[in-house]
């Protein structure tokens, strides 16, 4: 589940109170390649340079597709380079808010040959997994989706890396800022609009997992929201 993969810092990142819509945890690095979170043109629904293209779908069609690709590799591969545009909205029945370390190959060797001087810059991003629901005719049907960090960062008054550090030093203030930001995210994305999304993992990485998700609305998302149309 989403909470099971908490990394070494998770002990310092306690859950926010029941009255708030977010919970803190510090996770390890996911299988999401940086390019998947910043595909040129994805937010506008434009074809990416890799030859990916867009496909409008109804919410019901998206649910059917996700149920199929859970165990159908050839279907998964057909959609792994597509941006899917679906009318839906955020539903706070699932709102899992965490930090995730950004992969970085930058190393600061301030004193070459000196032991212990090799530093990795630790930068974090927000990792939000939430439920999405469709139109009235879709009823209570839901899917789980992750949001690209850049879509939700503007609603928080502190950068992800700084907010994580603050949570270690002043939990009360950090929880307050996180709760305020999360409330704004829910307000912004809680109305029906066009969500642009892609499959979170490549087919290779998805089917290499030791156990595949058995549901499309659980704590593990199959898709990532890369843009929201107006």
PDB file of C-alpha atoms in Angstrom:
ATOM      1  CA  UNK A   1       0.000   0.000   0.000  1.00  0.00           C
ATOM      2  CA  UNK A   2       0.979   3.650  -0.145  1.00  0.00           C
ATOM      3  CA  UNK A   3       1.945   3.804   3.483  1.00  0.00           C
ATOM      4  CA  UNK A   4       4.047   0.654   3.431  1.00  0.00           C
ATOM      5  CA  UNK A   5       6.899   2.080   1.405  1.00  0.00           C
ATOM      6  CA  UNK A   6       7.851   4.812   3.839  1.00  0.00           C
ATOM      7  CA  UNK A   7      11.569   5.423   3.909  1.00  0.00           C
ATOM      8  CA  UNK A   8      14.033   6.136   6.666  1.00  0.00           C
ATOM      9  CA  UNK A   9      12.612   9.558   7.412  1.00  0.00           C
ATOM     10  CA  UNK A  10       9.081   8.315   7.927  1.00  0.00           C
ATOM     11  CA  UNK A  11       9.495   8.207  11.669  1.00  0.00           C
ATOM     12  CA  UNK A  12       9.859  11.983  11.692  1.00  0.00           C
ATOM     13  CA  UNK A  13       6.936  12.480   9.355  1.00  0.00           C
ATOM     14  CA  UNK A  14       3.863  11.738  11.399  1.00  0.00           C
ATOM     15  CA  UNK A  15       0.332  11.716  10.127  1.00  0.00           C
ATOM     16  CA  UNK A  16      -1.555  14.989  10.165  1.00  0.00           C
ATOM     17  CA  UNK A  17      -4.632  15.144  12.370  1.00  0.00           C
ATOM     18  CA  UNK A  18      -7.996  13.712  11.370  1.00  0.00           C
ATOM     19  CA  UNK A  19      -9.314  17.234  10.818  1.00  0.00           C
ATOM     20  CA  UNK A  20      -6.880  17.840   7.996  1.00  0.00           C
ATOM     21  CA  UNK A  21      -7.072  16.394   4.467  1.00  0.00           C
ATOM     22  CA  UNK A  22      -3.424  15.368   4.193  1.00  0.00           C
ATOM     23  CA  UNK A  23      -1.027  12.974   5.861  1.00  0.00           C
ATOM     24  CA  UNK A  24       2.731  13.229   5.953  1.00  0.00           C
ATOM     25  CA  UNK A  25       5.159  10.442   5.169  1.00  0.00           C
ATOM     26  CA  UNK A  26       8.598  10.360   3.616  1.00  0.00           C
ATOM     27  CA  UNK A  27       8.819   7.800   0.847  1.00  0.00           C
ATOM     28  CA  UNK A  28      11.651   6.387  -1.177  1.00  0.00           C
ATOM     29  CA  UNK A  29      12.068   6.995  -4.887  1.00  0.00           C
ATOM     30  CA  UNK A  30       9.329   5.623  -7.106  1.00  0.00           C
ATOM     31  CA  UNK A  31       9.635   4.081 -10.539  1.00  0.00           C
ATOM     32  CA  UNK A  32       8.498   7.314 -12.155  1.00  0.00           C
ATOM     33  CA  UNK A  33      11.107   8.562 -14.581  1.00  0.00           C
ATOM     34  CA  UNK A  34      11.605  12.348 -14.460  1.00  0.00           C
ATOM     35  CA  UNK A  35      10.634  12.646 -18.129  1.00  0.00           C
ATOM     36  CA  UNK A  36       7.172  11.232 -17.386  1.00  0.00           C
ATOM     37  CA  UNK A  37       6.467  14.105 -15.026  1.00  0.00           C
ATOM     38  CA  UNK A  38       7.559  16.802 -17.433  1.00  0.00           C
ATOM     39  CA  UNK A  39       6.698  15.614 -20.934  1.00  0.00           C
ATOM     40  CA  UNK A  40       6.720  18.707 -23.189  1.00  0.00           C
ATOM     41  CA  UNK A  41       3.220  19.696 -24.148  1.00  0.00           C
ATOM     42  CA  UNK A  42       1.513  17.173 -21.877  1.00  0.00           C
ATOM     43  CA  UNK A  43      -0.353  19.829 -19.892  1.00  0.00           C
ATOM     44  CA  UNK A  44      -1.728  21.301 -23.118  1.00  0.00           C
ATOM     45  CA  UNK A  45      -2.633  17.931 -24.591  1.00  0.00           C
ATOM     46  CA  UNK A  46      -0.104  18.328 -27.392  1.00  0.00           C
ATOM     47  CA  UNK A  47       1.791  15.375 -28.868  1.00  0.00           C
ATOM     48  CA  UNK A  48       5.108  14.819 -27.111  1.00  0.00           C
ATOM     49  CA  UNK A  49       8.345  14.614 -29.047  1.00  0.00           C
ATOM     50  CA  UNK A  50       8.520  10.862 -28.404  1.00  0.00           C
ATOM     51  CA  UNK A  51       5.557  10.386 -30.740  1.00  0.00           C
ATOM     52  CA  UNK A  52       3.004  10.141 -27.937  1.00  0.00           C
ATOM     53  CA  UNK A  53      -0.474  11.410 -28.733  1.00  0.00           C
ATOM     54  CA  UNK A  54      -3.698  12.249 -26.985  1.00  0.00           C
ATOM     55  CA  UNK A  55      -6.923  10.276 -26.752  1.00  0.00           C
ATOM     56  CA  UNK A  56     -10.149  11.661 -25.255  1.00  0.00           C
ATOM     57  CA  UNK A  57     -12.137   9.171 -23.181  1.00  0.00           C
ATOM     58  CA  UNK A  58     -15.155   9.139 -20.936  1.00  0.00           C
ATOM     59  CA  UNK A  59     -14.556   8.283 -17.279  1.00  0.00           C
ATOM     60  CA  UNK A  60     -16.296   4.923 -17.781  1.00  0.00           C
ATOM     61  CA  UNK A  61     -13.993   4.148 -20.733  1.00  0.00           C
ATOM     62  CA  UNK A  62     -10.935   5.018 -18.653  1.00  0.00           C
ATOM     63  CA  UNK A  63     -12.053   2.688 -15.864  1.00  0.00           C
ATOM     64  CA  UNK A  64     -12.600  -0.136 -18.370  1.00  0.00           C
ATOM     65  CA  UNK A  65      -9.152   0.462 -19.842  1.00  0.00           C
ATOM     66  CA  UNK A  66      -7.429   0.433 -16.440  1.00  0.00           C
ATOM     67  CA  UNK A  67      -9.209  -2.790 -15.474  1.00  0.00           C
ATOM     68  CA  UNK A  68      -7.987  -4.366 -18.714  1.00  0.00           C
ATOM     69  CA  UNK A  69      -4.348  -3.254 -18.619  1.00  0.00           C
ATOM     70  CA  UNK A  70      -3.873  -4.451 -15.040  1.00  0.00           C
ATOM     71  CA  UNK A  71      -3.104  -7.876 -16.467  1.00  0.00           C
ATOM     72  CA  UNK A  72      -2.891  -7.338 -20.241  1.00  0.00           C
ATOM     73  CA  UNK A  73       0.627  -6.332 -21.219  1.00  0.00           C
ATOM     74  CA  UNK A  74      -0.069  -5.747 -24.904  1.00  0.00           C
ATOM     75  CA  UNK A  75      -2.928  -3.361 -24.070  1.00  0.00           C
ATOM     76  CA  UNK A  76      -0.699  -1.608 -21.525  1.00  0.00           C
ATOM     77  CA  UNK A  77       2.028  -1.128 -24.129  1.00  0.00           C
ATOM     78  CA  UNK A  78      -0.459   0.385 -26.592  1.00  0.00           C
ATOM     79  CA  UNK A  79      -1.297   3.133 -24.110  1.00  0.00           C
ATOM     80  CA  UNK A  80       2.020   3.766 -22.358  1.00  0.00           C
ATOM     81  CA  UNK A  81       2.918   6.710 -24.632  1.00  0.00           C
ATOM     82  CA  UNK A  82      -0.535   8.277 -24.798  1.00  0.00           C
ATOM     83  CA  UNK A  83      -1.929  11.276 -22.967  1.00  0.00           C
ATOM     84  CA  UNK A  84      -5.519  10.432 -22.064  1.00  0.00           C
ATOM     85  CA  UNK A  85      -7.972  13.316 -21.585  1.00  0.00           C
ATOM     86  CA  UNK A  86     -10.911  12.544 -19.315  1.00  0.00           C
ATOM     87  CA  UNK A  87     -13.621  14.714 -17.709  1.00  0.00           C
ATOM     88  CA  UNK A  88     -13.366  14.103 -13.969  1.00  0.00           C
ATOM     89  CA  UNK A  89     -12.756  15.744 -10.597  1.00  0.00           C
ATOM     90  CA  UNK A  90     -10.777  15.155  -7.422  1.00  0.00           C
ATOM     91  CA  UNK A  91     -12.593  13.351  -4.619  1.00  0.00           C
ATOM     92  CA  UNK A  92     -11.071  13.519  -1.140  1.00  0.00           C
ATOM     93  CA  UNK A  93     -12.200  10.005  -0.171  1.00  0.00           C
ATOM     94  CA  UNK A  94      -8.532   9.268  -0.875  1.00  0.00           C
ATOM     95  CA  UNK A  95      -6.008  12.073  -0.368  1.00  0.00           C
ATOM     96  CA  UNK A  96      -2.573  10.659   0.408  1.00  0.00           C
ATOM     97  CA  UNK A  97      -0.037  13.499   0.643  1.00  0.00           C
ATOM     98  CA  UNK A  98       3.652  12.645   1.007  1.00  0.00           C
ATOM     99  CA  UNK A  99       7.154  13.723   0.152  1.00  0.00           C
ATOM    100  CA  UNK A 100       9.306  11.904  -2.355  1.00  0.00           C
ATOM    101  CA  UNK A 101      13.002  12.309  -2.937  1.00  0.00           C
ATOM    102  CA  UNK A 102      13.895  13.558  -6.408  1.00  0.00           C
ATOM    103  CA  UNK A 103      16.508  11.446  -8.129  1.00  0.00           C
ATOM    104  CA  UNK A 104      19.660  13.468  -8.661  1.00  0.00           C
ATOM    105  CA  UNK A 105      23.052  12.494  -9.984  1.00  0.00           C
ATOM    106  CA  UNK A 106      24.593  15.770  -8.817  1.00  0.00           C
ATOM    107  CA  UNK A 107      27.277  15.268  -6.232  1.00  0.00           C
ATOM    108  CA  UNK A 108      29.189  18.025  -4.521  1.00  0.00           C
ATOM    109  CA  UNK A 109      32.830  17.055  -4.201  1.00  0.00           C
ATOM    110  CA  UNK A 110      34.033  20.114  -2.331  1.00  0.00           C
ATOM    111  CA  UNK A 111      37.274  18.458  -1.292  1.00  0.00           C
ATOM    112  CA  UNK A 112      38.438  15.848  -3.768  1.00  0.00           C
ATOM    113  CA  UNK A 113      40.136  12.874  -2.208  1.00  0.00           C
ATOM    114  CA  UNK A 114      38.698  13.718   1.194  1.00  0.00           C
ATOM    115  CA  UNK A 115      36.527  11.047   2.752  1.00  0.00           C
ATOM    116  CA  UNK A 116      33.023  11.988   3.678  1.00  0.00           C
ATOM    117  CA  UNK A 117      33.026  15.189   1.638  1.00  0.00           C
ATOM    118  CA  UNK A 118      30.898  13.726  -1.126  1.00  0.00           C
ATOM    119  CA  UNK A 119      27.432  15.195  -0.672  1.00  0.00           C
ATOM    120  CA  UNK A 120      24.228  14.434  -2.479  1.00  0.00           C
ATOM    121  CA  UNK A 121      21.818  17.325  -2.773  1.00  0.00           C
ATOM    122  CA  UNK A 122      18.526  16.131  -1.284  1.00  0.00           C
ATOM    123  CA  UNK A 123      15.579  17.712  -3.004  1.00  0.00           C
ATOM    124  CA  UNK A 124      11.999  16.588  -2.501  1.00  0.00           C
ATOM    125  CA  UNK A 125       8.726  16.914  -4.366  1.00  0.00           C
ATOM    126  CA  UNK A 126       5.123  16.474  -3.299  1.00  0.00           C
ATOM    127  CA  UNK A 127       3.618  13.060  -3.957  1.00  0.00           C
ATOM    128  CA  UNK A 128      -0.179  13.247  -3.941  1.00  0.00           C
ATOM    129  CA  UNK A 129      -2.382  10.242  -4.673  1.00  0.00           C
ATOM    130  CA  UNK A 130      -6.099  10.974  -4.718  1.00  0.00           C
ATOM    131  CA  UNK A 131      -9.388   9.584  -5.936  1.00  0.00           C
ATOM    132  CA  UNK A 132     -10.917  10.907  -9.146  1.00  0.00           C
ATOM    133  CA  UNK A 133     -14.606  10.603  -9.951  1.00  0.00           C
ATOM    134  CA  UNK A 134     -16.483  11.252 -13.179  1.00  0.00           C
ATOM    135  CA  UNK A 135     -19.812  12.822 -14.111  1.00  0.00           C
ATOM    136  CA  UNK A 136     -23.123  12.274 -12.339  1.00  0.00           C
ATOM    137  CA  UNK A 137     -23.871   9.266 -14.549  1.00  0.00           C
ATOM    138  CA  UNK A 138     -20.663   7.584 -13.292  1.00  0.00           C
ATOM    139  CA  UNK A 139     -22.089   7.520  -9.765  1.00  0.00           C
ATOM    140  CA  UNK A 140     -19.600   6.598  -7.039  1.00  0.00           C
ATOM    141  CA  UNK A 141     -17.126   4.922  -9.420  1.00  0.00           C
ATOM    142  CA  UNK A 142     -13.565   6.029  -8.693  1.00  0.00           C
ATOM    143  CA  UNK A 143      -9.988   5.604  -9.796  1.00  0.00           C
ATOM    144  CA  UNK A 144      -6.783   6.462  -7.973  1.00  0.00           C
ATOM    145  CA  UNK A 145      -4.400   8.902  -9.630  1.00  0.00           C
ATOM    146  CA  UNK A 146      -1.121  10.506  -8.729  1.00  0.00           C
ATOM    147  CA  UNK A 147      -0.565  14.214  -9.417  1.00  0.00           C
ATOM    148  CA  UNK A 148       2.630  15.645 -10.864  1.00  0.00           C
ATOM    149  CA  UNK A 149       4.200  17.764  -8.124  1.00  0.00           C
ATOM    150  CA  UNK A 150       4.262  20.951 -10.219  1.00  0.00           C
ATOM    151  CA  UNK A 151       0.435  20.901 -10.453  1.00  0.00           C
ATOM    152  CA  UNK A 152      -0.034  21.137  -6.689  1.00  0.00           C
ATOM    153  CA  UNK A 153       3.065  23.069  -5.558  1.00  0.00           C
ATOM    154  CA  UNK A 154       1.476  26.504  -6.281  1.00  0.00           C
ATOM    155  CA  UNK A 155      -1.157  25.823  -3.581  1.00  0.00           C
ATOM    156  CA  UNK A 156       1.423  25.384  -0.827  1.00  0.00           C
ATOM    157  CA  UNK A 157       3.245  28.438   0.523  1.00  0.00           C
ATOM    158  CA  UNK A 158       6.485  26.515   1.080  1.00  0.00           C
ATOM    159  CA  UNK A 159       8.622  24.465  -1.317  1.00  0.00           C
ATOM    160  CA  UNK A 160       8.415  20.669  -0.811  1.00  0.00           C
ATOM    161  CA  UNK A 161      12.031  20.390   0.395  1.00  0.00           C
ATOM    162  CA  UNK A 162      11.572  23.273   2.852  1.00  0.00           C
ATOM    163  CA  UNK A 163       8.221  21.981   4.114  1.00  0.00           C
ATOM    164  CA  UNK A 164       9.731  18.567   4.807  1.00  0.00           C
ATOM    165  CA  UNK A 165      12.578  20.179   6.744  1.00  0.00           C
ATOM    166  CA  UNK A 166      10.104  22.365   8.638  1.00  0.00           C
ATOM    167  CA  UNK A 167       8.108  19.291   9.603  1.00  0.00           C
ATOM    168  CA  UNK A 168      11.160  17.954  11.410  1.00  0.00           C
ATOM    169  CA  UNK A 169      11.699  21.212  13.302  1.00  0.00           C
ATOM    170  CA  UNK A 170       8.185  22.607  13.812  1.00  0.00           C
ATOM    171  CA  UNK A 171       5.531  19.942  13.167  1.00  0.00           C
ATOM    172  CA  UNK A 172       2.617  22.134  14.212  1.00  0.00           C
ATOM    173  CA  UNK A 173       3.435  24.911  11.750  1.00  0.00           C
ATOM    174  CA  UNK A 174       4.263  22.459   8.936  1.00  0.00           C
ATOM    175  CA  UNK A 175       0.992  20.564   9.468  1.00  0.00           C
ATOM    176  CA  UNK A 176      -0.943  23.839   9.382  1.00  0.00           C
ATOM    177  CA  UNK A 177       0.666  24.922   6.092  1.00  0.00           C
ATOM    178  CA  UNK A 178       0.168  21.457   4.579  1.00  0.00           C
ATOM    179  CA  UNK A 179      -3.489  21.429   5.613  1.00  0.00           C
ATOM    180  CA  UNK A 180      -4.086  24.897   4.155  1.00  0.00           C
ATOM    181  CA  UNK A 181      -2.440  23.935   0.864  1.00  0.00           C
ATOM    182  CA  UNK A 182      -4.292  20.634   0.632  1.00  0.00           C
ATOM    183  CA  UNK A 183      -7.625  22.398   1.199  1.00  0.00           C
ATOM    184  CA  UNK A 184      -6.814  24.689  -1.744  1.00  0.00           C
ATOM    185  CA  UNK A 185      -5.912  21.686  -3.955  1.00  0.00           C
ATOM    186  CA  UNK A 186      -9.274  20.079  -3.160  1.00  0.00           C
ATOM    187  CA  UNK A 187     -11.123  23.323  -3.934  1.00  0.00           C
ATOM    188  CA  UNK A 188      -9.220  23.847  -7.205  1.00  0.00           C
ATOM    189  CA  UNK A 189      -9.568  20.342  -8.613  1.00  0.00           C
ATOM    190  CA  UNK A 190     -12.899  19.384  -7.013  1.00  0.00           C
ATOM    191  CA  UNK A 191     -14.966  20.600  -9.972  1.00  0.00           C
ATOM    192  CA  UNK A 192     -15.471  18.634 -13.174  1.00  0.00           C
ATOM    193  CA  UNK A 193     -12.846  19.531 -15.783  1.00  0.00           C
ATOM    194  CA  UNK A 194     -10.539  17.851 -18.318  1.00  0.00           C
ATOM    195  CA  UNK A 195      -7.739  15.925 -16.636  1.00  0.00           C
ATOM    196  CA  UNK A 196      -4.728  15.022 -18.785  1.00  0.00           C
ATOM    197  CA  UNK A 197      -3.109  11.815 -17.602  1.00  0.00           C
ATOM    198  CA  UNK A 198      -0.607   9.139 -18.549  1.00  0.00           C
ATOM    199  CA  UNK A 199       0.230   5.696 -17.256  1.00  0.00           C
ATOM    200  CA  UNK A 200       2.516   6.127 -14.247  1.00  0.00           C
ATOM    201  CA  UNK A 201       4.999   3.382 -15.141  1.00  0.00           C
ATOM    202  CA  UNK A 202       6.353   1.970 -18.371  1.00  0.00           C
ATOM    203  CA  UNK A 203       5.078  -1.506 -19.250  1.00  0.00           C
ATOM    204  CA  UNK A 204       8.517  -2.913 -18.419  1.00  0.00           C
ATOM    205  CA  UNK A 205       8.539  -1.404 -14.907  1.00  0.00           C
ATOM    206  CA  UNK A 206       4.863  -2.132 -14.234  1.00  0.00           C
ATOM    207  CA  UNK A 207       5.041  -5.848 -15.078  1.00  0.00           C
ATOM    208  CA  UNK A 208       8.381  -6.233 -13.274  1.00  0.00           C
ATOM    209  CA  UNK A 209       6.653  -5.588  -9.940  1.00  0.00           C
ATOM    210  CA  UNK A 210       6.518  -8.539  -7.567  1.00  0.00           C
ATOM    211  CA  UNK A 211       2.780  -8.036  -7.095  1.00  0.00           C
ATOM    212  CA  UNK A 212       0.471  -6.090  -9.392  1.00  0.00           C
ATOM    213  CA  UNK A 213      -2.298  -3.826  -8.046  1.00  0.00           C
ATOM    214  CA  UNK A 214      -5.570  -5.744  -7.735  1.00  0.00           C
ATOM    215  CA  UNK A 215      -7.775  -2.652  -7.824  1.00  0.00           C
ATOM    216  CA  UNK A 216      -7.910   0.633  -9.760  1.00  0.00           C
ATOM    217  CA  UNK A 217      -9.104   2.722  -6.812  1.00  0.00           C
ATOM    218  CA  UNK A 218      -6.730   1.603  -4.068  1.00  0.00           C
ATOM    219  CA  UNK A 219      -3.631   3.244  -2.606  1.00  0.00           C
ATOM    220  CA  UNK A 220      -1.505   2.455  -5.688  1.00  0.00           C
ATOM    221  CA  UNK A 221      -2.238   4.633  -8.725  1.00  0.00           C
ATOM    222  CA  UNK A 222      -1.922   3.380 -12.300  1.00  0.00           C
ATOM    223  CA  UNK A 223      -2.070   6.871 -13.835  1.00  0.00           C
ATOM    224  CA  UNK A 224      -0.465  10.244 -13.180  1.00  0.00           C
ATOM    225  CA  UNK A 225      -2.212  13.564 -13.840  1.00  0.00           C
ATOM    226  CA  UNK A 226       0.139  15.773 -15.886  1.00  0.00           C
ATOM    227  CA  UNK A 227      -2.196  18.637 -16.671  1.00  0.00           C
ATOM    228  CA  UNK A 228      -5.667  20.013 -16.046  1.00  0.00           C
ATOM    229  CA  UNK A 229      -7.637  21.759 -18.766  1.00  0.00           C
ATOM    230  CA  UNK A 230     -10.060  24.578 -18.267  1.00  0.00           C
TER     231      UNK A 230
END
